[in-house]
PDB file of C-alpha atoms in Angstrom:
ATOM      1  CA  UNK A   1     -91.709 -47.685 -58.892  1.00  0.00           C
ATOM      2  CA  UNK A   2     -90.608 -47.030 -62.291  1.00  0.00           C
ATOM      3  CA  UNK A   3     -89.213 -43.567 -61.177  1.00  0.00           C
ATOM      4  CA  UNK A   4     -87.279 -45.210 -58.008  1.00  0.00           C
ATOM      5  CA  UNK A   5     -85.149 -46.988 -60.123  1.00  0.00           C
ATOM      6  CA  UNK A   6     -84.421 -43.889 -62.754  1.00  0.00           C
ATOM      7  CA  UNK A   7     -83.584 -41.734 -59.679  1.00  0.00           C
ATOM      8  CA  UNK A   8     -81.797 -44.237 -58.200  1.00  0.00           C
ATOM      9  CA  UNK A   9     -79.878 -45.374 -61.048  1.00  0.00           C
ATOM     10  CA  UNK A  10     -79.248 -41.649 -62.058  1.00  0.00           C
ATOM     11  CA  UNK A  11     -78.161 -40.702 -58.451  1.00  0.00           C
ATOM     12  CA  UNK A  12     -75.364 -44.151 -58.497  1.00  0.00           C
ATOM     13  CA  UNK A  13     -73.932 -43.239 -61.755  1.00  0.00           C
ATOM     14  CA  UNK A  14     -73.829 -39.208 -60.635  1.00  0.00           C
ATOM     15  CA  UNK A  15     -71.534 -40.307 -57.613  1.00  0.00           C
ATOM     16  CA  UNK A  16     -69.613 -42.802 -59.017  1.00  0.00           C
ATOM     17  CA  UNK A  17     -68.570 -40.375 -62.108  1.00  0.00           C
ATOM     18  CA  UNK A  18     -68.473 -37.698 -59.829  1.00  0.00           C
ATOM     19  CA  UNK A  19     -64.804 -35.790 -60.294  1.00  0.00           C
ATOM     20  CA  UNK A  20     -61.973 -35.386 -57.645  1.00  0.00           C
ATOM     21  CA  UNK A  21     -60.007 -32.786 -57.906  1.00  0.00           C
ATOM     22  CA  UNK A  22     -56.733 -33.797 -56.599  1.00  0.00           C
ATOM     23  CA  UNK A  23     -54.401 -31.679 -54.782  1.00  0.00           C
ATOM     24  CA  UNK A  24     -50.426 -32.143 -55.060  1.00  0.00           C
ATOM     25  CA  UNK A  25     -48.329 -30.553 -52.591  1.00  0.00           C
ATOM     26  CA  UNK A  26     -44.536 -30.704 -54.503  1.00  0.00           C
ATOM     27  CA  UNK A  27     -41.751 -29.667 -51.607  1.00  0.00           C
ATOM     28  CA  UNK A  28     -38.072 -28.885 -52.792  1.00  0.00           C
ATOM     29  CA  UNK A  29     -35.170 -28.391 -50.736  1.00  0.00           C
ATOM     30  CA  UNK A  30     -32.439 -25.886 -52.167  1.00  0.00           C
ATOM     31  CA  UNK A  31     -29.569 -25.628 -49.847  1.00  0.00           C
ATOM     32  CA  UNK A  32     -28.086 -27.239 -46.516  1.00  0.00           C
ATOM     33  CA  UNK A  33     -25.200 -25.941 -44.523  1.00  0.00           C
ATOM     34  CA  UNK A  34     -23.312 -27.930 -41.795  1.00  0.00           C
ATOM     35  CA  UNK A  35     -21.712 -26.349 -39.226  1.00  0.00           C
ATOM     36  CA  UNK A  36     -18.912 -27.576 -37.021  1.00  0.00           C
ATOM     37  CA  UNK A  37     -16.750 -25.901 -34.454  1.00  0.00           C
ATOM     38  CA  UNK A  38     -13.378 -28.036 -34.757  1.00  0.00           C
ATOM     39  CA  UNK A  39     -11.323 -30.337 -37.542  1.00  0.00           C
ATOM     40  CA  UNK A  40     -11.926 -33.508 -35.206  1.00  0.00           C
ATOM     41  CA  UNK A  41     -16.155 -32.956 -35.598  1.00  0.00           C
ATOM     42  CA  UNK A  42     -15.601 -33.040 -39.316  1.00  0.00           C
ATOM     43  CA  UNK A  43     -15.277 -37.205 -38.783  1.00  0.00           C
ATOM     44  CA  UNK A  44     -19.095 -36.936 -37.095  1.00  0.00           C
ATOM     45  CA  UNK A  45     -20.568 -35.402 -39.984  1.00  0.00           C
ATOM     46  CA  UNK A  46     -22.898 -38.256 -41.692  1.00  0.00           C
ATOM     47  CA  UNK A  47     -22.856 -37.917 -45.258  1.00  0.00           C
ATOM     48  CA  UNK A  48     -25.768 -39.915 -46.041  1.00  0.00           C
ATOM     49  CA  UNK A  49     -28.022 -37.060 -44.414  1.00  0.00           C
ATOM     50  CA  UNK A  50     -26.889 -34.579 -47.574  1.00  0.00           C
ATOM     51  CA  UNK A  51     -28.575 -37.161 -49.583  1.00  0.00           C
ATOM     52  CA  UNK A  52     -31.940 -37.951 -47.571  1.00  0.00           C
ATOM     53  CA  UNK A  53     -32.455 -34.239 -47.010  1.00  0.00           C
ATOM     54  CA  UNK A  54     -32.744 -34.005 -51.359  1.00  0.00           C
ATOM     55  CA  UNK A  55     -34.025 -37.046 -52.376  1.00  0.00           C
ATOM     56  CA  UNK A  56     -37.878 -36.420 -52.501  1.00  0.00           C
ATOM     57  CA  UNK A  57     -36.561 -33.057 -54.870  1.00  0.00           C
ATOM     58  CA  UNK A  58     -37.264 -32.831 -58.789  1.00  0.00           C
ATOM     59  CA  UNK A  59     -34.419 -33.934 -60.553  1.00  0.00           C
ATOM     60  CA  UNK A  60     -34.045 -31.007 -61.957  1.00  0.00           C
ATOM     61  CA  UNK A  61     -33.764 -28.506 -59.270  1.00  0.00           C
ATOM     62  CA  UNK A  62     -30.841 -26.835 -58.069  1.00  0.00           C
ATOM     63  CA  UNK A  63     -29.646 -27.756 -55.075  1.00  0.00           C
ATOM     64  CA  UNK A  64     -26.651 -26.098 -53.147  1.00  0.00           C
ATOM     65  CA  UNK A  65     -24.493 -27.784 -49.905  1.00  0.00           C
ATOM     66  CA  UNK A  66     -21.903 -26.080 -47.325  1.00  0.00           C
ATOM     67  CA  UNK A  67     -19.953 -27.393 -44.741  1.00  0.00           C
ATOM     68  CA  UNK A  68     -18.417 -24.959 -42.351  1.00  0.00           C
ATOM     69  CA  UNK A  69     -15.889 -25.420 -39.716  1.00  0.00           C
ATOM     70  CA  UNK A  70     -15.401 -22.677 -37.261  1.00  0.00           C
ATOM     71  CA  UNK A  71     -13.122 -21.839 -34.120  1.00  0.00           C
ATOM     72  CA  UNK A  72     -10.202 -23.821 -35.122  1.00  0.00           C
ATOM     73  CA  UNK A  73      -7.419 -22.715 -32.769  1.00  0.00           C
ATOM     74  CA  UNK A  74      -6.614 -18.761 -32.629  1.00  0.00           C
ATOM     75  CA  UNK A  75      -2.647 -19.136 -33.426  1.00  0.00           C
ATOM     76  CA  UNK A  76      -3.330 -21.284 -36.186  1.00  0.00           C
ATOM     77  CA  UNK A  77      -3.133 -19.685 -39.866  1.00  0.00           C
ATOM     78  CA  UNK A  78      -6.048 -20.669 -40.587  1.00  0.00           C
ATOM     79  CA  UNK A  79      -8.985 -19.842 -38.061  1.00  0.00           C
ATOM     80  CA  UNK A  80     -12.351 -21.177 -39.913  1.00  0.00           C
ATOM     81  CA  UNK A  81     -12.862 -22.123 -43.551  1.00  0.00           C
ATOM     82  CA  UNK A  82     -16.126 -22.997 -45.971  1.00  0.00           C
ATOM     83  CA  UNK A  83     -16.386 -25.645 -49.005  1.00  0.00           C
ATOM     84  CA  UNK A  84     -19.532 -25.625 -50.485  1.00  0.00           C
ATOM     85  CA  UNK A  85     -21.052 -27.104 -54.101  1.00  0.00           C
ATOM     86  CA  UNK A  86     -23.949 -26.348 -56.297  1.00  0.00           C
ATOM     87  CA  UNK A  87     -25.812 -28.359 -58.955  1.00  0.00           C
ATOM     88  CA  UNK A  88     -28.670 -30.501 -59.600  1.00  0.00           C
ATOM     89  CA  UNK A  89     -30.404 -32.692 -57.210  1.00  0.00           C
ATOM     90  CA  UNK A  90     -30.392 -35.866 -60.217  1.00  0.00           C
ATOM     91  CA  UNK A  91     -26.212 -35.259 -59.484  1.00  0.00           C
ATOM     92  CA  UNK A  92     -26.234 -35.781 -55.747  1.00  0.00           C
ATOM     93  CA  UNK A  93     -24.392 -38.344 -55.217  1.00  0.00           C
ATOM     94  CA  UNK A  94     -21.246 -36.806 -57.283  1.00  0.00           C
ATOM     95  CA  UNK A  95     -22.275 -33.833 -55.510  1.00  0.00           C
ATOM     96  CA  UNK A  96     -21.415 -35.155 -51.961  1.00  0.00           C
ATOM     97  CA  UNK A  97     -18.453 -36.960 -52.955  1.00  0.00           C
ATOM     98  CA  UNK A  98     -16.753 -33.690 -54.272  1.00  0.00           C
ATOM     99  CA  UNK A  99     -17.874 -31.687 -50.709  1.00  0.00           C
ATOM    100  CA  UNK A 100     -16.839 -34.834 -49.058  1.00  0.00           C
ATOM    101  CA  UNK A 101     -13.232 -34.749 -50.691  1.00  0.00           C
ATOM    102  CA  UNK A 102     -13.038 -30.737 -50.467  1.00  0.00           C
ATOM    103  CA  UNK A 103     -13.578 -30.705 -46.860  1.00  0.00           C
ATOM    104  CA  UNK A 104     -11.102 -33.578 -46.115  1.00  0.00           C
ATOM    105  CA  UNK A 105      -8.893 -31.653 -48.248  1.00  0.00           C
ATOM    106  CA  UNK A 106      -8.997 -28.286 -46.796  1.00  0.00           C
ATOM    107  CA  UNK A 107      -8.635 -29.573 -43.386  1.00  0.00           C
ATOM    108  CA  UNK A 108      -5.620 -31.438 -43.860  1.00  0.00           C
ATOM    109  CA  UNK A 109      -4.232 -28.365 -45.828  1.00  0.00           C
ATOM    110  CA  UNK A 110      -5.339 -26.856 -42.414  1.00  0.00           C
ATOM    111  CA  UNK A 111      -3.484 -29.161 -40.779  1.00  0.00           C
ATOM    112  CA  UNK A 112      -0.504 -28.785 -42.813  1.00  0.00           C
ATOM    113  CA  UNK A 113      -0.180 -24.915 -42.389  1.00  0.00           C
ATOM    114  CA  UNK A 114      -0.828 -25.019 -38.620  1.00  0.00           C
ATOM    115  CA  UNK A 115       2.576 -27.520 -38.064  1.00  0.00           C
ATOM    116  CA  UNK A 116       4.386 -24.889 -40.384  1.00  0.00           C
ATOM    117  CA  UNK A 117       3.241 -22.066 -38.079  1.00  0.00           C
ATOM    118  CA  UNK A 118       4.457 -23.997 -35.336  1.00  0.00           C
ATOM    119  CA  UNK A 119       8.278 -24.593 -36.867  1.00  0.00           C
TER     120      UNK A 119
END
């Protein structure tokens, strides 16, 4: 009986003390590009989703973002541009704000050059 309990005891403590070796699967994103095929789409393009897409990424990896419009009109000047912006995934947010201001800037430069072609 004496013997039960020692094996028993010795065969609770072995399991509960037993060691886990624990697996961690670390994902990063590095780079999304955007696509759109005219100046009007840019207004569908949801911000937000540049920010969701990095935010499970270590702080300190290096992220890069592109927006592209393509097949603006043929007798415009300009017929497709690119903006894109690399740093840090901890800098996101100032990150999406300067693609978000670069895009809104190129296409109204776009804009701009396309009623000077016309005159």
């Amino acid at each position: 009986m004496k013997n039960l309990v020692i094996i028993t005891f010795l065969l609770l403590s072995s399991i509960a003390f037993s060691q886990e070796k624990k697996i961690s699967l670390e994902s990063n994103f590095e780079s999304i590009e955007i696509s759109v095929d005219s100046l009007e789409e840019i207004y569908t393009i949801k911000w937000e989703d540049f920010i969701d897409v990095f935010k499970e990424n270590n702080p300190e990896s290096k992220i890069s973002m592109k927006v592209t419009v393509k097949n603006i009109k043929k007798e415009n000047l300009i017929t497709n541009f690119s903006i894109g912006v690399n740093g840090k995934s901890e800098q996101i947010d100032s990150l999406v704000a300067q693609l978000k201001k670069g895009v809104l800037k190129m296409k109204q430069l776009a804009i701009d050059l396309n009623e000077k072609n016309k005159k």
